[in-house]
Amino acid sequence: MNEAFSFEDVLIEPQYSDIESRSEISISSRLGDSVFRLPIISAPMDTVTESAMVRAIGECGGLGIIHRYNSIDHQVELVASSAGLGIKRGAAVGVNGDFLERAQALVAAGARIICVDVAHGHHIKVKRALGELKSVLPSTVHLMAGNVATLDAFNDLSDWGADSIRVGIGSGAVCSTRVQTGHGMPTLQSVANCARSDRDAVLIADGGIRTSGDMVKALAAGADFVMLGSLLAGTDETPGDVIDTIEGPKKAYRGMASKEAQSDWRGSVSSIEGVAHVVPYRGPVSEVLNEMAVGIRSGLSYSGARSIQELQARARFIRQTGAGAVESAPHIKAR
Ligand code: XMP
């Protein structure tokens, strides 16, 4: 049986650095013909990304992908109303029913990135969908697809026409896929395996990222971008109202395969592979993103790297023990 490592199982060895200021460090990353100042993408989930998130994350240098759990008209409206400031807009589609018509309408409304968004991306329906999308959409449209967990899947999706690929199955904060199905792979391991690909598809680490340290590890292991759900949940720009609770203000965050999400968007429930939760309300997403950017830059400086590419070339991972993992987080004891 192969071993597979999670974010918490590893650390990156600090190295000599001649970087005198973090302003010398670029954390920009390329997706197709666009360069993003921040290698962060917001997840296409109905408690994470609609117009306000696309605009806010776009202004901070990242990218938002509008979720597909709505009518074509509504999603088109969300794409249209997120226009602003050279902001690139992404929108998700499925692989069944109206997905081709939906994708064409989204592109007509200004989406430049179409994300084929399914739980198990290494699937014949994704192959067919990518082929059909390629044949009807302008060649300037960037096709993102996923999710996958293995190098074979990464290579196949690339060969089927995906320009970027979401890597990570079952790691997300509100995922229960592994409990329900017994399948999955720690995101960090999937990223490291997929990064061995000789294809040039962009690699997006997706699911289970809880800190800027996890982002640095994902980028060092070979990701070009990280996709975030829970770390952006609870901010002003996520859909949904602030809920007053005795523990303070909260907002909803739920897996798209949770019972609650399925019954809202599909009217019925099949395999439940996610959970619904509330998370603390956290104010403007720009503050959260700025903090992450500072953490990522600082991470690069510990490896003496001025860019994500340099980080990938230089980073040396070590495995830590359980005691090491305890030591790695604040552990002061109350006296
Ligand atoms: P984080 O950890 O950032 O993960 O909250 C976000 C990613 O979780 C995935 N996702 C799901 N996975 N069941 C799953 O197994 C679900 O219901 C579900 N909803 C979202 C998705 O890849 C997202 O980007």
PDB file of N, CA, C and O in Angstrom, residues 241-310:
ATOM      1  N   ASP A 241     -26.945  35.690   4.366  1.00  0.00           N
ATOM      2  CA  ASP A 241     -27.010  36.718   5.411  1.00  0.00           C
ATOM      3  C   ASP A 241     -26.158  36.333   6.612  1.00  0.00           C
ATOM      4  O   ASP A 241     -25.888  35.156   6.842  1.00  0.00           O
ATOM      5  N   VAL A 242     -25.814  37.363   7.388  1.00  0.00           N
ATOM      6  CA  VAL A 242     -25.153  37.108   8.676  1.00  0.00           C
ATOM      7  C   VAL A 242     -26.223  36.589   9.638  1.00  0.00           C
ATOM      8  O   VAL A 242     -27.333  37.109   9.685  1.00  0.00           O
ATOM      9  N   ILE A 243     -25.889  35.506  10.346  1.00  0.00           N
ATOM     10  CA  ILE A 243     -26.841  34.893  11.283  1.00  0.00           C
ATOM     11  C   ILE A 243     -26.400  35.256  12.701  1.00  0.00           C
ATOM     12  O   ILE A 243     -25.243  35.018  13.066  1.00  0.00           O
ATOM     13  N   ASP A 244     -27.315  35.829  13.491  1.00  0.00           N
ATOM     14  CA  ASP A 244     -26.967  36.161  14.886  1.00  0.00           C
ATOM     15  C   ASP A 244     -27.104  34.922  15.746  1.00  0.00           C
ATOM     16  O   ASP A 244     -28.146  34.287  15.750  1.00  0.00           O
ATOM     17  N   THR A 245     -26.038  34.558  16.460  1.00  0.00           N
ATOM     18  CA  THR A 245     -26.118  33.412  17.371  1.00  0.00           C
ATOM     19  C   THR A 245     -25.556  33.857  18.720  1.00  0.00           C
ATOM     20  O   THR A 245     -24.893  34.903  18.800  1.00  0.00           O
ATOM     21  N   ILE A 246     -25.784  33.055  19.765  1.00  0.00           N
ATOM     22  CA  ILE A 246     -25.253  33.465  21.075  1.00  0.00           C
ATOM     23  C   ILE A 246     -23.731  33.459  21.089  1.00  0.00           C
ATOM     24  O   ILE A 246     -23.104  34.127  21.890  1.00  0.00           O
ATOM     25  N   GLU A 247     -23.140  32.738  20.154  1.00  0.00           N
ATOM     26  CA  GLU A 247     -21.663  32.732  20.075  1.00  0.00           C
ATOM     27  C   GLU A 247     -21.131  33.861  19.204  1.00  0.00           C
ATOM     28  O   GLU A 247     -19.933  33.946  18.970  1.00  0.00           O
ATOM     29  N   GLY A 248     -22.028  34.694  18.678  1.00  0.00           N
ATOM     30  CA  GLY A 248     -21.592  35.787  17.817  1.00  0.00           C
ATOM     31  C   GLY A 248     -22.116  35.588  16.407  1.00  0.00           C
ATOM     32  O   GLY A 248     -22.742  34.570  16.099  1.00  0.00           O
ATOM     33  N   PRO A 249     -21.853  36.580  15.520  1.00  0.00           N
ATOM     34  CA  PRO A 249     -22.377  36.509  14.161  1.00  0.00           C
ATOM     35  C   PRO A 249     -21.719  35.405  13.334  1.00  0.00           C
ATOM     36  O   PRO A 249     -20.512  35.186  13.437  1.00  0.00           O
ATOM     37  N   LYS A 250     -22.528  34.726  12.525  1.00  0.00           N
ATOM     38  CA  LYS A 250     -22.003  33.625  11.699  1.00  0.00           C
ATOM     39  C   LYS A 250     -22.584  33.704  10.296  1.00  0.00           C
ATOM     40  O   LYS A 250     -23.563  34.417  10.062  1.00  0.00           O
ATOM     41  N   LYS A 251     -21.988  32.953   9.382  1.00  0.00           N
ATOM     42  CA  LYS A 251     -22.552  32.791   8.037  1.00  0.00           C
ATOM     43  C   LYS A 251     -22.506  31.305   7.679  1.00  0.00           C
ATOM     44  O   LYS A 251     -21.703  30.547   8.222  1.00  0.00           O
ATOM     45  N   ALA A 252     -23.357  30.929   6.737  1.00  0.00           N
ATOM     46  CA  ALA A 252     -23.431  29.514   6.346  1.00  0.00           C
ATOM     47  C   ALA A 252     -22.256  29.144   5.458  1.00  0.00           C
ATOM     48  O   ALA A 252     -21.760  29.955   4.673  1.00  0.00           O
ATOM     49  N   TYR A 253     -21.773  27.922   5.602  1.00  0.00           N
ATOM     50  CA  TYR A 253     -20.814  27.327   4.657  1.00  0.00           C
ATOM     51  C   TYR A 253     -21.188  25.859   4.511  1.00  0.00           C
ATOM     52  O   TYR A 253     -21.319  25.155   5.514  1.00  0.00           O
ATOM     53  N   ARG A 254     -21.405  25.408   3.274  1.00  0.00           N
ATOM     54  CA  ARG A 254     -21.851  24.022   3.120  1.00  0.00           C
ATOM     55  C   ARG A 254     -21.244  23.358   1.888  1.00  0.00           C
ATOM     56  O   ARG A 254     -20.960  24.012   0.879  1.00  0.00           O
ATOM     57  N   GLY A 255     -21.060  22.048   2.001  1.00  0.00           N
ATOM     58  CA  GLY A 255     -20.594  21.267   0.866  1.00  0.00           C
ATOM     59  C   GLY A 255     -21.697  21.218  -0.179  1.00  0.00           C
ATOM     60  O   GLY A 255     -22.877  21.165   0.172  1.00  0.00           O
ATOM     61  N   MET A 256     -21.306  21.220  -1.458  1.00  0.00           N
ATOM     62  CA  MET A 256     -22.324  21.217  -2.512  1.00  0.00           C
ATOM     63  C   MET A 256     -22.986  19.855  -2.654  1.00  0.00           C
ATOM     64  O   MET A 256     -24.012  19.726  -3.302  1.00  0.00           O
ATOM     65  N   ALA A 257     -22.404  18.821  -2.011  1.00  0.00           N
ATOM     66  CA  ALA A 257     -23.061  17.507  -2.000  1.00  0.00           C
ATOM     67  C   ALA A 257     -23.681  17.224  -0.633  1.00  0.00           C
ATOM     68  O   ALA A 257     -23.967  16.081  -0.306  1.00  0.00           O
ATOM     69  N   SER A 258     -23.856  18.289   0.181  1.00  0.00           N
ATOM     70  CA  SER A 258     -24.547  18.103   1.467  1.00  0.00           C
ATOM     71  C   SER A 258     -26.033  17.906   1.196  1.00  0.00           C
ATOM     72  O   SER A 258     -26.545  18.296   0.136  1.00  0.00           O
ATOM     73  N   LYS A 259     -26.713  17.327   2.182  1.00  0.00           N
ATOM     74  CA  LYS A 259     -28.157  17.105   2.050  1.00  0.00           C
ATOM     75  C   LYS A 259     -28.852  18.453   1.809  1.00  0.00           C
ATOM     76  O   LYS A 259     -29.701  18.581   0.922  1.00  0.00           O
ATOM     77  N   GLU A 260     -28.448  19.465   2.561  1.00  0.00           N
ATOM     78  CA  GLU A 260     -29.101  20.773   2.481  1.00  0.00           C
ATOM     79  C   GLU A 260     -28.922  21.394   1.101  1.00  0.00           C
ATOM     80  O   GLU A 260     -29.876  21.908   0.514  1.00  0.00           O
ATOM     81  N   ALA A 261     -27.677  21.358   0.580  1.00  0.00           N
ATOM     82  CA  ALA A 261     -27.425  21.965  -0.736  1.00  0.00           C
ATOM     83  C   ALA A 261     -28.155  21.189  -1.822  1.00  0.00           C
ATOM     84  O   ALA A 261     -28.796  21.779  -2.704  1.00  0.00           O
ATOM     85  N   GLN A 262     -28.098  19.867  -1.760  1.00  0.00           N
ATOM     86  CA  GLN A 262     -28.768  19.066  -2.808  1.00  0.00           C
ATOM     87  C   GLN A 262     -30.266  19.335  -2.823  1.00  0.00           C
ATOM     88  O   GLN A 262     -30.861  19.508  -3.885  1.00  0.00           O
ATOM     89  N   SER A 263     -30.893  19.358  -1.631  1.00  0.00           N
ATOM     90  CA  SER A 263     -32.343  19.561  -1.688  1.00  0.00           C
ATOM     91  C   SER A 263     -32.684  20.971  -2.149  1.00  0.00           C
ATOM     92  O   SER A 263     -33.678  21.165  -2.836  1.00  0.00           O
ATOM     93  N   ASP A 264     -31.839  21.972  -1.854  1.00  0.00           N
ATOM     94  CA  ASP A 264     -32.123  23.328  -2.343  1.00  0.00           C
ATOM     95  C   ASP A 264     -32.000  23.438  -3.857  1.00  0.00           C
ATOM     96  O   ASP A 264     -32.817  24.064  -4.510  1.00  0.00           O
ATOM     97  N   TRP A 265     -30.937  22.847  -4.422  1.00  0.00           N
ATOM     98  CA  TRP A 265     -30.740  23.114  -5.862  1.00  0.00           C
ATOM     99  C   TRP A 265     -31.295  22.032  -6.760  1.00  0.00           C
ATOM    100  O   TRP A 265     -31.584  22.268  -7.933  1.00  0.00           O
ATOM    101  N   ARG A 266     -31.471  20.821  -6.215  1.00  0.00           N
ATOM    102  CA  ARG A 266     -31.967  19.748  -7.074  1.00  0.00           C
ATOM    103  C   ARG A 266     -33.372  19.292  -6.691  1.00  0.00           C
ATOM    104  O   ARG A 266     -34.061  18.639  -7.477  1.00  0.00           O
ATOM    105  N   GLY A 267     -33.765  19.609  -5.455  1.00  0.00           N
ATOM    106  CA  GLY A 267     -35.088  19.215  -4.992  1.00  0.00           C
ATOM    107  C   GLY A 267     -35.132  17.784  -4.515  1.00  0.00           C
ATOM    108  O   GLY A 267     -36.187  17.278  -4.136  1.00  0.00           O
ATOM    109  N   SER A 268     -33.988  17.102  -4.537  1.00  0.00           N
ATOM    110  CA  SER A 268     -33.940  15.725  -4.045  1.00  0.00           C
ATOM    111  C   SER A 268     -32.513  15.458  -3.566  1.00  0.00           C
ATOM    112  O   SER A 268     -31.601  16.240  -3.841  1.00  0.00           O
ATOM    113  N   VAL A 269     -32.343  14.340  -2.865  1.00  0.00           N
ATOM    114  CA  VAL A 269     -31.028  14.046  -2.292  1.00  0.00           C
ATOM    115  C   VAL A 269     -30.598  12.658  -2.741  1.00  0.00           C
ATOM    116  O   VAL A 269     -31.389  11.716  -2.683  1.00  0.00           O
ATOM    117  N   SER A 270     -29.337  12.544  -3.246  1.00  0.00           N
ATOM    118  CA  SER A 270     -28.844  11.183  -3.514  1.00  0.00           C
ATOM    119  C   SER A 270     -27.657  10.922  -2.583  1.00  0.00           C
ATOM    120  O   SER A 270     -27.821  11.054  -1.377  1.00  0.00           O
ATOM    121  N   SER A 271     -26.479  10.589  -3.102  1.00  0.00           N
ATOM    122  CA  SER A 271     -25.366  10.277  -2.196  1.00  0.00           C
ATOM    123  C   SER A 271     -24.924  11.550  -1.452  1.00  0.00           C
ATOM    124  O   SER A 271     -24.493  12.520  -2.084  1.00  0.00           O
ATOM    125  N   ILE A 272     -25.029  11.519  -0.142  1.00  0.00           N
ATOM    126  CA  ILE A 272     -24.645  12.717   0.642  1.00  0.00           C
ATOM    127  C   ILE A 272     -23.136  12.667   0.894  1.00  0.00           C
ATOM    128  O   ILE A 272     -22.648  11.784   1.588  1.00  0.00           O
ATOM    129  N   GLU A 273     -22.402  13.617   0.291  1.00  0.00           N
ATOM    130  CA  GLU A 273     -20.936  13.602   0.397  1.00  0.00           C
ATOM    131  C   GLU A 273     -20.394  14.930   0.926  1.00  0.00           C
ATOM    132  O   GLU A 273     -19.270  15.329   0.618  1.00  0.00           O
ATOM    133  N   GLY A 274     -21.254  15.622   1.687  1.00  0.00           N
ATOM    134  CA  GLY A 274     -20.816  16.879   2.275  1.00  0.00           C
ATOM    135  C   GLY A 274     -21.679  17.213   3.468  1.00  0.00           C
ATOM    136  O   GLY A 274     -22.696  16.564   3.704  1.00  0.00           O
ATOM    137  N   VAL A 275     -21.242  18.229   4.212  1.00  0.00           N
ATOM    138  CA  VAL A 275     -22.015  18.653   5.380  1.00  0.00           C
ATOM    139  C   VAL A 275     -22.268  20.158   5.302  1.00  0.00           C
ATOM    140  O   VAL A 275     -21.577  20.884   4.577  1.00  0.00           O
ATOM    141  N   ALA A 276     -23.286  20.594   6.059  1.00  0.00           N
ATOM    142  CA  ALA A 276     -23.615  22.031   6.112  1.00  0.00           C
ATOM    143  C   ALA A 276     -23.235  22.552   7.492  1.00  0.00           C
ATOM    144  O   ALA A 276     -23.412  21.863   8.493  1.00  0.00           O
ATOM    145  N   HIS A 277     -22.701  23.763   7.531  1.00  0.00           N
ATOM    146  CA  HIS A 277     -22.173  24.307   8.773  1.00  0.00           C
ATOM    147  C   HIS A 277     -22.392  25.810   8.811  1.00  0.00           C
ATOM    148  O   HIS A 277     -22.728  26.416   7.803  1.00  0.00           O
ATOM    149  N   VAL A 278     -22.120  26.409   9.975  1.00  0.00           N
ATOM    150  CA  VAL A 278     -21.984  27.861  10.021  1.00  0.00           C
ATOM    151  C   VAL A 278     -20.567  28.167  10.498  1.00  0.00           C
ATOM    152  O   VAL A 278     -19.979  27.387  11.249  1.00  0.00           O
ATOM    153  N   VAL A 279     -20.035  29.293  10.016  1.00  0.00           N
ATOM    154  CA  VAL A 279     -18.669  29.680  10.398  1.00  0.00           C
ATOM    155  C   VAL A 279     -18.730  31.120  10.912  1.00  0.00           C
ATOM    156  O   VAL A 279     -19.661  31.861  10.559  1.00  0.00           O
ATOM    157  N   PRO A 280     -17.778  31.527  11.736  1.00  0.00           N
ATOM    158  CA  PRO A 280     -17.811  32.905  12.246  1.00  0.00           C
ATOM    159  C   PRO A 280     -17.789  33.924  11.111  1.00  0.00           C
ATOM    160  O   PRO A 280     -17.084  33.747  10.112  1.00  0.00           O
ATOM    161  N   TYR A 281     -18.578  34.983  11.278  1.00  0.00           N
ATOM    162  CA  TYR A 281     -18.554  36.108  10.328  1.00  0.00           C
ATOM    163  C   TYR A 281     -17.194  36.797  10.437  1.00  0.00           C
ATOM    164  O   TYR A 281     -16.699  37.009  11.541  1.00  0.00           O
ATOM    165  N   ARG A 282     -16.578  37.141   9.281  1.00  0.00           N
ATOM    166  CA  ARG A 282     -15.185  37.605   9.327  1.00  0.00           C
ATOM    167  C   ARG A 282     -14.902  38.935   8.647  1.00  0.00           C
ATOM    168  O   ARG A 282     -13.751  39.288   8.430  1.00  0.00           O
ATOM    169  N   GLY A 283     -15.980  39.669   8.244  1.00  0.00           N
ATOM    170  CA  GLY A 283     -15.731  40.977   7.643  1.00  0.00           C
ATOM    171  C   GLY A 283     -15.274  40.884   6.204  1.00  0.00           C
ATOM    172  O   GLY A 283     -15.490  39.859   5.541  1.00  0.00           O
ATOM    173  N   PRO A 284     -14.616  41.950   5.707  1.00  0.00           N
ATOM    174  CA  PRO A 284     -14.270  42.006   4.279  1.00  0.00           C
ATOM    175  C   PRO A 284     -13.242  40.954   3.860  1.00  0.00           C
ATOM    176  O   PRO A 284     -12.255  40.741   4.563  1.00  0.00           O
ATOM    177  N   VAL A 285     -13.478  40.350   2.711  1.00  0.00           N
ATOM    178  CA  VAL A 285     -12.568  39.302   2.236  1.00  0.00           C
ATOM    179  C   VAL A 285     -11.200  39.880   1.894  1.00  0.00           C
ATOM    180  O   VAL A 285     -10.186  39.181   1.953  1.00  0.00           O
ATOM    181  N   SER A 286     -11.145  41.179   1.563  1.00  0.00           N
ATOM    182  CA  SER A 286      -9.847  41.767   1.184  1.00  0.00           C
ATOM    183  C   SER A 286      -8.868  41.652   2.351  1.00  0.00           C
ATOM    184  O   SER A 286      -7.673  41.394   2.149  1.00  0.00           O
ATOM    185  N   GLU A 287      -9.380  41.812   3.591  1.00  0.00           N
ATOM    186  CA  GLU A 287      -8.469  41.711   4.749  1.00  0.00           C
ATOM    187  C   GLU A 287      -7.936  40.283   4.896  1.00  0.00           C
ATOM    188  O   GLU A 287      -6.761  40.067   5.191  1.00  0.00           O
ATOM    189  N   VAL A 288      -8.838  39.325   4.674  1.00  0.00           N
ATOM    190  CA  VAL A 288      -8.440  37.910   4.775  1.00  0.00           C
ATOM    191  C   VAL A 288      -7.400  37.594   3.691  1.00  0.00           C
ATOM    192  O   VAL A 288      -6.370  36.952   3.942  1.00  0.00           O
ATOM    193  N   LEU A 289      -7.656  38.067   2.474  1.00  0.00           N
ATOM    194  CA  LEU A 289      -6.744  37.778   1.352  1.00  0.00           C
ATOM    195  C   LEU A 289      -5.393  38.463   1.547  1.00  0.00           C
ATOM    196  O   LEU A 289      -4.344  37.889   1.224  1.00  0.00           O
ATOM    197  N   ASN A 290      -5.434  39.697   2.078  1.00  0.00           N
ATOM    198  CA  ASN A 290      -4.161  40.399   2.300  1.00  0.00           C
ATOM    199  C   ASN A 290      -3.293  39.655   3.308  1.00  0.00           C
ATOM    200  O   ASN A 290      -2.082  39.520   3.127  1.00  0.00           O
ATOM    201  N   GLU A 291      -3.944  39.163   4.358  1.00  0.00           N
ATOM    202  CA  GLU A 291      -3.204  38.387   5.359  1.00  0.00           C
ATOM    203  C   GLU A 291      -2.585  37.129   4.732  1.00  0.00           C
ATOM    204  O   GLU A 291      -1.451  36.756   5.024  1.00  0.00           O
ATOM    205  N   MET A 292      -3.365  36.480   3.854  1.00  0.00           N
ATOM    206  CA  MET A 292      -2.854  35.269   3.191  1.00  0.00           C
ATOM    207  C   MET A 292      -1.658  35.619   2.309  1.00  0.00           C
ATOM    208  O   MET A 292      -0.657  34.883   2.274  1.00  0.00           O
ATOM    209  N   ALA A 293      -1.778  36.741   1.595  1.00  0.00           N
ATOM    210  CA  ALA A 293      -0.683  37.139   0.696  1.00  0.00           C
ATOM    211  C   ALA A 293       0.595  37.381   1.498  1.00  0.00           C
ATOM    212  O   ALA A 293       1.693  36.966   1.092  1.00  0.00           O
ATOM    213  N   VAL A 294       0.451  38.016   2.659  1.00  0.00           N
ATOM    214  CA  VAL A 294       1.621  38.268   3.515  1.00  0.00           C
ATOM    215  C   VAL A 294       2.234  36.933   3.955  1.00  0.00           C
ATOM    216  O   VAL A 294       3.455  36.731   3.915  1.00  0.00           O
ATOM    217  N   GLY A 295       1.374  35.984   4.347  1.00  0.00           N
ATOM    218  CA  GLY A 295       1.849  34.669   4.794  1.00  0.00           C
ATOM    219  C   GLY A 295       2.562  33.915   3.679  1.00  0.00           C
ATOM    220  O   GLY A 295       3.605  33.294   3.902  1.00  0.00           O
ATOM    221  N   ILE A 296       2.012  33.975   2.472  1.00  0.00           N
ATOM    222  CA  ILE A 296       2.637  33.246   1.343  1.00  0.00           C
ATOM    223  C   ILE A 296       4.009  33.863   1.024  1.00  0.00           C
ATOM    224  O   ILE A 296       5.009  33.157   0.859  1.00  0.00           O
ATOM    225  N   ARG A 297       4.046  35.205   0.971  1.00  0.00           N
ATOM    226  CA  ARG A 297       5.336  35.877   0.701  1.00  0.00           C
ATOM    227  C   ARG A 297       6.375  35.491   1.747  1.00  0.00           C
ATOM    228  O   ARG A 297       7.530  35.190   1.420  1.00  0.00           O
ATOM    229  N   SER A 298       5.944  35.506   2.999  1.00  0.00           N
ATOM    230  CA  SER A 298       6.864  35.165   4.076  1.00  0.00           C
ATOM    231  C   SER A 298       7.349  33.717   3.896  1.00  0.00           C
ATOM    232  O   SER A 298       8.540  33.422   4.080  1.00  0.00           O
ATOM    233  N   GLY A 299       6.439  32.848   3.494  1.00  0.00           N
ATOM    234  CA  GLY A 299       6.799  31.443   3.248  1.00  0.00           C
ATOM    235  C   GLY A 299       7.871  31.333   2.181  1.00  0.00           C
ATOM    236  O   GLY A 299       8.855  30.597   2.346  1.00  0.00           O
ATOM    237  N   LEU A 300       7.710  32.078   1.092  1.00  0.00           N
ATOM    238  CA  LEU A 300       8.716  32.020   0.021  1.00  0.00           C
ATOM    239  C   LEU A 300      10.074  32.487   0.544  1.00  0.00           C
ATOM    240  O   LEU A 300      11.123  31.925   0.195  1.00  0.00           O
ATOM    241  N   SER A 301      10.043  33.509   1.412  1.00  0.00           N
ATOM    242  CA  SER A 301      11.321  34.052   1.883  1.00  0.00           C
ATOM    243  C   SER A 301      12.068  33.008   2.737  1.00  0.00           C
ATOM    244  O   SER A 301      13.291  32.959   2.713  1.00  0.00           O
ATOM    245  N   TYR A 302      11.358  32.166   3.478  1.00  0.00           N
ATOM    246  CA  TYR A 302      12.034  31.120   4.276  1.00  0.00           C
ATOM    247  C   TYR A 302      12.747  30.095   3.392  1.00  0.00           C
ATOM    248  O   TYR A 302      13.664  29.411   3.835  1.00  0.00           O
ATOM    249  N   SER A 303      12.279  29.958   2.128  1.00  0.00           N
ATOM    250  CA  SER A 303      12.995  29.055   1.209  1.00  0.00           C
ATOM    251  C   SER A 303      13.975  29.829   0.328  1.00  0.00           C
ATOM    252  O   SER A 303      14.560  29.269  -0.590  1.00  0.00           O
ATOM    253  N   GLY A 304      14.086  31.131   0.572  1.00  0.00           N
ATOM    254  CA  GLY A 304      14.987  31.960  -0.241  1.00  0.00           C
ATOM    255  C   GLY A 304      14.507  32.082  -1.677  1.00  0.00           C
ATOM    256  O   GLY A 304      15.315  32.197  -2.604  1.00  0.00           O
ATOM    257  N   ALA A 305      13.178  32.078  -1.873  1.00  0.00           N
ATOM    258  CA  ALA A 305      12.621  32.068  -3.237  1.00  0.00           C
ATOM    259  C   ALA A 305      11.915  33.394  -3.546  1.00  0.00           C
ATOM    260  O   ALA A 305      11.151  33.898  -2.732  1.00  0.00           O
ATOM    261  N   ARG A 306      12.178  33.912  -4.741  1.00  0.00           N
ATOM    262  CA  ARG A 306      11.571  35.186  -5.143  1.00  0.00           C
ATOM    263  C   ARG A 306      10.301  35.001  -5.981  1.00  0.00           C
ATOM    264  O   ARG A 306       9.661  35.964  -6.364  1.00  0.00           O
ATOM    265  N   SER A 307       9.981  33.749  -6.327  1.00  0.00           N
ATOM    266  CA  SER A 307       8.802  33.483  -7.144  1.00  0.00           C
ATOM    267  C   SER A 307       8.312  32.076  -6.814  1.00  0.00           C
ATOM    268  O   SER A 307       9.046  31.281  -6.200  1.00  0.00           O
ATOM    269  N   ILE A 308       7.108  31.777  -7.262  1.00  0.00           N
ATOM    270  CA  ILE A 308       6.561  30.441  -7.009  1.00  0.00           C
ATOM    271  C   ILE A 308       7.418  29.383  -7.722  1.00  0.00           C
ATOM    272  O   ILE A 308       7.690  28.306  -7.171  1.00  0.00           O
ATOM    273  N   GLN A 309       7.891  29.712  -8.919  1.00  0.00           N
ATOM    274  CA  GLN A 309       8.730  28.752  -9.659  1.00  0.00           C
ATOM    275  C   GLN A 309      10.014  28.462  -8.880  1.00  0.00           C
ATOM    276  O   GLN A 309      10.464  27.321  -8.796  1.00  0.00           O
ATOM    277  N   GLU A 310      10.614  29.543  -8.315  1.00  0.00           N
ATOM    278  CA  GLU A 310      11.841  29.345  -7.536  1.00  0.00           C
ATOM    279  C   GLU A 310      11.564  28.505  -6.299  1.00  0.00           C
ATOM    280  O   GLU A 310      12.376  27.656  -5.914  1.00  0.00           O
TER     281      GLU A 310
END
